[in-house]
Amino acid sequence: MSGSPEQKIALRVAALSKRYGDQLAVDGISLHVERGDFFGFLGPNGAGKTTTINAIVGLAEIDGGSIEVFGHDVVRDWRAARRLVGLAPQEYNFDRYLSIRDVLIFQAGYYGLKPREVRARADELLQRFGLASKANQTFVKLSGGMKRRLSLARALIHQPQLLILDEPTAGVDVELRIELWELLQRLNAEGTTIILTTHYLEEAQALCRNLAIIEGGKIVAMDATAGLLRLHGRTSLTVTLDRAAATLPPDLAARGARVEGEPRMLRFDSLPASAIGGVLQRIAALGYAVESVETAQANLQDVFLELVGR
Ligand code: ATP
């Protein structure tokens, strides 16, 4: 089964809500992810990310709204929808008595695939993810990094077109994280649409073309990563003058200028990038020569903190 090629939207979530008892974990969210995208789904702990993912893959019942995967409604047309999605969940839920090769083969059974159809694919995935030498070992004998890779391989056994990764790099070392990034970028380049949740914002900034940020069950921002950085991102500026700064004129003080420590250094913590030229001209007009200028660009962490207000 495949999402028909003319179906350009991999995921459409419309007015989705989900409650647990009195608590509205997901509060009427809408979003869409285009085919081929690398999409980041970000938010603080308890924001509703995993609940949304569980609703997409059929692990949580929907209380309101709808979800379509490549045009297939995940409730009415669940079989087709589920066949198109692979999930690498946050928590490991492997059978600890199976060899990892059988973990992959059994997983394929959930999608109606027979062992003889998937043996070659299982071996190919074990090879690709550097697990071939462990094929007959059980999950418990793998290192942390190998477990992460197995989780990815299992999510891919039925050749899904949409891969959802719930914190795939939590707790892994820098080397493995970079290796996983490369694997994911390659999969995406080969055409797999990817949705990623992560608390590592530098990871989201490096990998994701588009982002949605959820907080308290509501979407607080959704845009291209570059657009979010432009819109909310600010730049800090440090200007070294040829002599100690005198009392600051009110217009520069209003821009947040301050002299701290070194009296020749004028600092601005947060300027819109478009204001920097004007600030430097103003300093020159006050009769200072500028010896050096240092800027630091806002990153996704700054944007995230501004949007979720923490
Ligand atoms: P994290 O980043 O910590 O994984 P998250 O954004 O994935 O968080 P969810 O796991 O979706 O957040 O949780 C959203 C809210 O729903 C939280 O308040 C959580 O306590 C609650 N919740 C999640 N699963 C259940 C459940 N099975 N029963 C009751 N409440 C739940």
Short mmCIF file of C-alpha atoms in Angstrom, two decimals, residues 44 124 130:
data_model
loop_
_atom_site.label_atom_id
_atom_site.label_comp_id
_atom_site.label_asym_id
_atom_site.label_seq_id
_atom_site.Cartn_x
_atom_site.Cartn_y
_atom_site.Cartn_z
CA PRO A 44 7.92 21.48 26.89
CA GLU A 124 19.06 -5.20 4.90
CA GLY A 130 25.16 -1.43 11.77
#
